[in-house]
Amino acid sequence: MNEHATESETIHDVIVVGSGVAGLSAAVYAARADLEPLVLEGPEPGGQLTLTTDVENYLGFPEGVGGMELIQRGKDQAHRFGAEFRHGSIESATFDERPFELDLATGDTLRTRALIVATGASARWVGAENEDELMGYGLSTCATCDGAFHRGDDVLVIGGGDSAMEEALFLAKFADSVTIVHRRDELRASDIMARRARDHEKISFRWNTELLEIHGTQDGGVTGATLVRHPDGRPKKKLEAGANVEYDEVDVGGIFYGVGHVPNTDFLANTAVTLDDSGHLRTLDGRTTETSVDGVFGAGDVMDPEYRQAITAAGTGSMAALDAEAWLEERAIAGTQSDAVTEVPADD
Ligand code: NAP
């Protein structure tokens, strides 16, 4: 790399997009392989772990470890081996020519031979009336960030998976009562998390129920909600289909969404990188991190609709870096560093 080159002239060997556990793990491996990776931190630096309190199932921490601490340690580790970090998000990417070009929201363009996409996933919203207006004003997707504002409140948590249980258990430290609103009558959460929530004296459940409308104002915060219920579950769908549902108005001071996440792949939408129906980056059949564009690799929640664990994200991050390293080496040996891009058809 020429140190006098301007940013857009510099050609990186590897850029890692995303600085959650997958991106950091990729950065550590790529840096140790002397690839001098540049890590683009993205709009949510550190990713989802920064919104978690204790991580109890990451190998090597028998007493658990704070999400923030784990991320900071990963960042320090990547720094130690020479990874560079910069703030920024990709607006659009061009894979038609080599090196790849990444246009940032700031107007800058970055160029790289290999790209590791580790952009993770962001909290899903449920589509209740007034959620746009009240998000951040008593409506939240992050109990660890906003829970302490709800001391003495009655609050709702929407969802039936581990995230919803975790949010509810955290909120129960502050709120007077926590009601988990789930659209079916069976939880998706793991047994251990479900049991903890069920056993908690402040936590109760509303089954076969969904959030239709949120009441409140930005000045006064959330004051209540309209819920709908149908004995067979998924009441909003039943309502759309013209069935009768039960309505219930509740007074609450806060509402927390814990309904899962959507992968952050908007910048790949009009590129040759294949995505699946839910927007996850698709890797080639039988390969862990290679995508439909030769030289673009995926790691972490952005390509994993199934496991979505910190430890699996770290694992695929390291794999993406190893795959990128091998790919760069093969191309260097073959002398094809500036070849035209070849697209690999995604397997069905
Ligand atoms: P998830 O397992 O996909 O669960 C999402 C929940 O939200 C489901 O119960 C789903 O209902 C409900 N939901 C989805 N869209 C909805 C909508 N529009 N309206 C109402 N409800 C909706 O997601 P997650 O809970 O975020 O967990 C993701 C992964 O992370 C899992 O592998 C989980 O084990 C892991 N995780 C682990 C921990 C932990 O161990 N401490 C903590 C958090 C997450 P249905 O059930 O009807 O589909």
PDB file of N, CA, C and O and ligand atoms in Angstrom, residues 57 124-126 158-164 166 182-184 186 188 190 193 210 234 258-261 306-309, ligand 1:
ATOM      1  N   ASN A  57     -22.899 -17.567  27.558  1.00  0.00           N
ATOM      2  CA  ASN A  57     -22.628 -18.809  26.828  1.00  0.00           C
ATOM      3  C   ASN A  57     -21.468 -18.685  25.850  1.00  0.00           C
ATOM      4  O   ASN A  57     -21.352 -19.465  24.918  1.00  0.00           O
ATOM      5  N   ARG A 124     -36.068  -5.891  14.514  1.00  0.00           N
ATOM      6  CA  ARG A 124     -37.283  -5.835  13.696  1.00  0.00           C
ATOM      7  C   ARG A 124     -38.361  -5.037  14.446  1.00  0.00           C
ATOM      8  O   ARG A 124     -38.421  -5.073  15.676  1.00  0.00           O
ATOM      9  N   TRP A 125     -39.183  -4.326  13.672  1.00  0.00           N
ATOM     10  CA  TRP A 125     -40.336  -3.639  14.256  1.00  0.00           C
ATOM     11  C   TRP A 125     -41.592  -4.437  13.901  1.00  0.00           C
ATOM     12  O   TRP A 125     -41.576  -5.188  12.920  1.00  0.00           O
ATOM     13  N   VAL A 126     -42.679  -4.231  14.659  1.00  0.00           N
ATOM     14  CA  VAL A 126     -43.840  -5.094  14.411  1.00  0.00           C
ATOM     15  C   VAL A 126     -44.890  -4.458  13.503  1.00  0.00           C
ATOM     16  O   VAL A 126     -45.825  -5.128  13.078  1.00  0.00           O
ATOM     17  N   ILE A 158     -42.871  -7.309  23.557  1.00  0.00           N
ATOM     18  CA  ILE A 158     -43.501  -8.013  22.441  1.00  0.00           C
ATOM     19  C   ILE A 158     -42.538  -9.079  21.923  1.00  0.00           C
ATOM     20  O   ILE A 158     -41.376  -8.779  21.634  1.00  0.00           O
ATOM     21  N   GLY A 159     -43.037 -10.321  21.791  1.00  0.00           N
ATOM     22  CA  GLY A 159     -42.205 -11.394  21.233  1.00  0.00           C
ATOM     23  C   GLY A 159     -42.231 -12.641  22.096  1.00  0.00           C
ATOM     24  O   GLY A 159     -42.617 -12.594  23.267  1.00  0.00           O
ATOM     25  N   GLY A 160     -41.794 -13.755  21.509  1.00  0.00           N
ATOM     26  CA  GLY A 160     -41.834 -15.022  22.245  1.00  0.00           C
ATOM     27  C   GLY A 160     -40.531 -15.796  22.164  1.00  0.00           C
ATOM     28  O   GLY A 160     -40.487 -16.976  22.505  1.00  0.00           O
ATOM     29  N   GLY A 161     -39.461 -15.135  21.724  1.00  0.00           N
ATOM     30  CA  GLY A 161     -38.170 -15.806  21.612  1.00  0.00           C
ATOM     31  C   GLY A 161     -37.240 -15.433  22.768  1.00  0.00           C
ATOM     32  O   GLY A 161     -37.649 -14.782  23.739  1.00  0.00           O
ATOM     33  N   ASP A 162     -35.991 -15.848  22.657  1.00  0.00           N
ATOM     34  CA  ASP A 162     -35.017 -15.562  23.718  1.00  0.00           C
ATOM     35  C   ASP A 162     -34.831 -14.061  23.939  1.00  0.00           C
ATOM     36  O   ASP A 162     -34.644 -13.609  25.076  1.00  0.00           O
ATOM     37  N   SER A 163     -34.873 -13.285  22.851  1.00  0.00           N
ATOM     38  CA  SER A 163     -34.690 -11.839  23.014  1.00  0.00           C
ATOM     39  C   SER A 163     -35.781 -11.260  23.902  1.00  0.00           C
ATOM     40  O   SER A 163     -35.510 -10.447  24.793  1.00  0.00           O
ATOM     41  N   ALA A 164     -37.025 -11.672  23.659  1.00  0.00           N
ATOM     42  CA  ALA A 164     -38.140 -11.145  24.454  1.00  0.00           C
ATOM     43  C   ALA A 164     -37.997 -11.558  25.921  1.00  0.00           C
ATOM     44  O   ALA A 164     -38.232 -10.755  26.835  1.00  0.00           O
ATOM     45  N   GLU A 166     -35.211 -12.246  27.478  1.00  0.00           N
ATOM     46  CA  GLU A 166     -34.079 -11.501  28.034  1.00  0.00           C
ATOM     47  C   GLU A 166     -34.483 -10.060  28.360  1.00  0.00           C
ATOM     48  O   GLU A 166     -34.165  -9.522  29.412  1.00  0.00           O
ATOM     49  N   HIS A 182     -47.318 -12.318  23.282  1.00  0.00           N
ATOM     50  CA  HIS A 182     -46.840 -13.225  22.229  1.00  0.00           C
ATOM     51  C   HIS A 182     -47.995 -13.603  21.307  1.00  0.00           C
ATOM     52  O   HIS A 182     -49.104 -13.868  21.769  1.00  0.00           O
ATOM     53  N   ARG A 183     -47.698 -13.655  20.015  1.00  0.00           N
ATOM     54  CA  ARG A 183     -48.774 -13.843  19.038  1.00  0.00           C
ATOM     55  C   ARG A 183     -49.304 -15.267  18.969  1.00  0.00           C
ATOM     56  O   ARG A 183     -50.329 -15.512  18.351  1.00  0.00           O
ATOM     57  N   ARG A 184     -48.583 -16.220  19.572  1.00  0.00           N
ATOM     58  CA  ARG A 184     -49.074 -17.608  19.614  1.00  0.00           C
ATOM     59  C   ARG A 184     -49.217 -18.032  21.082  1.00  0.00           C
ATOM     60  O   ARG A 184     -49.035 -17.218  21.986  1.00  0.00           O
ATOM     61  N   GLU A 186     -47.388 -20.610  22.306  1.00  0.00           N
ATOM     62  CA  GLU A 186     -46.204 -21.431  22.580  1.00  0.00           C
ATOM     63  C   GLU A 186     -44.973 -20.567  22.346  1.00  0.00           C
ATOM     64  O   GLU A 186     -44.881 -19.892  21.304  1.00  0.00           O
ATOM     65  N   ARG A 188     -41.124 -19.522  21.536  1.00  0.00           N
ATOM     66  CA  ARG A 188     -40.035 -19.978  20.684  1.00  0.00           C
ATOM     67  C   ARG A 188     -38.727 -20.027  21.502  1.00  0.00           C
ATOM     68  O   ARG A 188     -37.758 -20.665  21.111  1.00  0.00           O
ATOM     69  N   SER A 190     -35.715 -20.610  24.264  1.00  0.00           N
ATOM     70  CA  SER A 190     -35.107 -21.822  24.813  1.00  0.00           C
ATOM     71  C   SER A 190     -35.737 -22.119  26.181  1.00  0.00           C
ATOM     72  O   SER A 190     -36.245 -21.214  26.862  1.00  0.00           O
ATOM     73  N   MET A 193     -34.469 -19.988  29.221  1.00  0.00           N
ATOM     74  CA  MET A 193     -34.899 -18.583  29.254  1.00  0.00           C
ATOM     75  C   MET A 193     -36.403 -18.510  29.539  1.00  0.00           C
ATOM     76  O   MET A 193     -36.854 -17.648  30.309  1.00  0.00           O
ATOM     77  N   GLU A 210     -51.500  -9.639  19.966  1.00  0.00           N
ATOM     78  CA  GLU A 210     -50.553  -8.773  19.254  1.00  0.00           C
ATOM     79  C   GLU A 210     -50.827  -7.309  19.559  1.00  0.00           C
ATOM     80  O   GLU A 210     -51.918  -6.933  19.981  1.00  0.00           O
ATOM     81  N   ARG A 234     -51.978 -15.448  16.079  1.00  0.00           N
ATOM     82  CA  ARG A 234     -51.768 -14.531  14.953  1.00  0.00           C
ATOM     83  C   ARG A 234     -53.013 -13.652  14.708  1.00  0.00           C
ATOM     84  O   ARG A 234     -53.556 -13.612  13.596  1.00  0.00           O
ATOM     85  N   GLY A 258     -39.077  -7.255  21.097  1.00  0.00           N
ATOM     86  CA  GLY A 258     -38.049  -8.303  21.134  1.00  0.00           C
ATOM     87  C   GLY A 258     -38.424  -9.366  20.115  1.00  0.00           C
ATOM     88  O   GLY A 258     -38.543 -10.537  20.448  1.00  0.00           O
ATOM     89  N   VAL A 259     -38.651  -8.918  18.872  1.00  0.00           N
ATOM     90  CA  VAL A 259     -39.229  -9.817  17.855  1.00  0.00           C
ATOM     91  C   VAL A 259     -38.209 -10.214  16.783  1.00  0.00           C
ATOM     92  O   VAL A 259     -38.575 -10.500  15.642  1.00  0.00           O
ATOM     93  N   GLY A 260     -36.975 -10.252  17.165  1.00  0.00           N
ATOM     94  CA  GLY A 260     -35.976 -10.723  16.212  1.00  0.00           C
ATOM     95  C   GLY A 260     -35.353  -9.591  15.409  1.00  0.00           C
ATOM     96  O   GLY A 260     -35.547  -8.411  15.721  1.00  0.00           O
ATOM     97  N   HIS A 261     -34.634  -9.985  14.398  1.00  0.00           N
ATOM     98  CA  HIS A 261     -33.792  -9.028  13.664  1.00  0.00           C
ATOM     99  C   HIS A 261     -33.879  -9.241  12.163  1.00  0.00           C
ATOM    100  O   HIS A 261     -34.213 -10.330  11.715  1.00  0.00           O
ATOM    101  N   GLU A 306     -30.048 -18.984  11.111  1.00  0.00           N
ATOM    102  CA  GLU A 306     -30.379 -20.092  11.987  1.00  0.00           C
ATOM    103  C   GLU A 306     -29.774 -20.010  13.395  1.00  0.00           C
ATOM    104  O   GLU A 306     -30.478 -20.038  14.394  1.00  0.00           O
ATOM    105  N   TYR A 307     -28.469 -19.941  13.470  1.00  0.00           N
ATOM    106  CA  TYR A 307     -27.825 -20.072  14.793  1.00  0.00           C
ATOM    107  C   TYR A 307     -27.742 -18.741  15.538  1.00  0.00           C
ATOM    108  O   TYR A 307     -28.055 -18.660  16.718  1.00  0.00           O
ATOM    109  N   ARG A 308     -27.239 -17.723  14.875  1.00  0.00           N
ATOM    110  CA  ARG A 308     -27.236 -16.341  15.375  1.00  0.00           C
ATOM    111  C   ARG A 308     -26.690 -16.190  16.798  1.00  0.00           C
ATOM    112  O   ARG A 308     -27.236 -15.477  17.617  1.00  0.00           O
ATOM    113  N   GLN A 309     -25.655 -16.900  17.095  1.00  0.00           N
ATOM    114  CA  GLN A 309     -25.026 -16.808  18.415  1.00  0.00           C
ATOM    115  C   GLN A 309     -23.723 -16.011  18.289  1.00  0.00           C
ATOM    116  O   GLN A 309     -23.101 -15.989  17.228  1.00  0.00           O
TER     117      GLN A 309
HETATM  118  P1  NAP B   1     -36.524 -15.304  17.253  1.00  0.00           P
HETATM  119  O1  NAP B   1     -36.052 -16.526  17.917  1.00  0.00           O
HETATM  120  O2  NAP B   1     -36.701 -15.260  15.773  1.00  0.00           O
HETATM  121  O3  NAP B   1     -37.912 -14.928  17.931  1.00  0.00           O
HETATM  122  C1  NAP B   1     -38.682 -13.835  17.482  1.00  0.00           C
HETATM  123  C2  NAP B   1     -40.005 -13.855  18.226  1.00  0.00           C
HETATM  124  O4  NAP B   1     -40.747 -12.690  17.870  1.00  0.00           O
HETATM  125  C3  NAP B   1     -40.860 -15.075  17.882  1.00  0.00           C
HETATM  126  O5  NAP B   1     -41.501 -15.545  19.032  1.00  0.00           O
HETATM  127  C4  NAP B   1     -41.856 -14.519  16.852  1.00  0.00           C
HETATM  128  O6  NAP B   1     -43.106 -15.140  16.930  1.00  0.00           O
HETATM  129  C5  NAP B   1     -41.999 -13.079  17.318  1.00  0.00           C
HETATM  130  N1  NAP B   1     -42.293 -12.171  16.193  1.00  0.00           N
HETATM  131  C6  NAP B   1     -41.597 -12.034  15.040  1.00  0.00           C
HETATM  132  N2  NAP B   1     -42.154 -11.075  14.269  1.00  0.00           N
HETATM  133  C7  NAP B   1     -43.224 -10.629  14.955  1.00  0.00           C
HETATM  134  C8  NAP B   1     -44.215  -9.644  14.671  1.00  0.00           C
HETATM  135  N3  NAP B   1     -44.205  -8.918  13.549  1.00  0.00           N
HETATM  136  N4  NAP B   1     -45.177  -9.436  15.619  1.00  0.00           N
HETATM  137  C9  NAP B   1     -45.191 -10.144  16.753  1.00  0.00           C
HETATM  138  N5  NAP B   1     -44.289 -11.097  17.076  1.00  0.00           N
HETATM  139  C10 NAP B   1     -43.312 -11.330  16.181  1.00  0.00           C
HETATM  140  O7  NAP B   1     -35.578 -14.039  17.586  1.00  0.00           O
HETATM  141  P2  NAP B   1     -34.768 -13.706  18.930  1.00  0.00           P
HETATM  142  O8  NAP B   1     -35.601 -13.901  20.115  1.00  0.00           O
HETATM  143  O9  NAP B   1     -34.178 -12.363  18.655  1.00  0.00           O
HETATM  144  O10 NAP B   1     -33.597 -14.800  18.957  1.00  0.00           O
HETATM  145  C11 NAP B   1     -32.727 -14.908  17.825  1.00  0.00           C
HETATM  146  C12 NAP B   1     -31.572 -15.852  18.159  1.00  0.00           C
HETATM  147  O11 NAP B   1     -30.722 -15.272  19.136  1.00  0.00           O
HETATM  148  C13 NAP B   1     -32.032 -17.193  18.699  1.00  0.00           C
HETATM  149  O12 NAP B   1     -31.172 -18.182  18.193  1.00  0.00           O
HETATM  150  C14 NAP B   1     -31.849 -17.044  20.182  1.00  0.00           C
HETATM  151  O13 NAP B   1     -31.605 -18.272  20.839  1.00  0.00           O
HETATM  152  C15 NAP B   1     -30.631 -16.116  20.253  1.00  0.00           C
HETATM  153  N6  NAP B   1     -30.658 -15.329  21.507  1.00  0.00           N
HETATM  154  C16 NAP B   1     -30.174 -15.928  22.636  1.00  0.00           C
HETATM  155  C17 NAP B   1     -30.224 -15.235  23.837  1.00  0.00           C
HETATM  156  C18 NAP B   1     -29.713 -15.889  25.087  1.00  0.00           C
HETATM  157  O14 NAP B   1     -29.443 -17.070  25.083  1.00  0.00           O
HETATM  158  N7  NAP B   1     -29.562 -15.166  26.171  1.00  0.00           N
HETATM  159  C19 NAP B   1     -30.764 -13.947  23.903  1.00  0.00           C
HETATM  160  C20 NAP B   1     -31.275 -13.386  22.720  1.00  0.00           C
HETATM  161  C21 NAP B   1     -31.229 -14.084  21.517  1.00  0.00           C
HETATM  162  P3  NAP B   1     -43.293 -16.662  16.450  1.00  0.00           P
HETATM  163  O15 NAP B   1     -42.709 -17.490  17.537  1.00  0.00           O
HETATM  164  O16 NAP B   1     -44.751 -16.791  16.302  1.00  0.00           O
HETATM  165  O17 NAP B   1     -42.567 -16.767  15.145  1.00  0.00           O
END
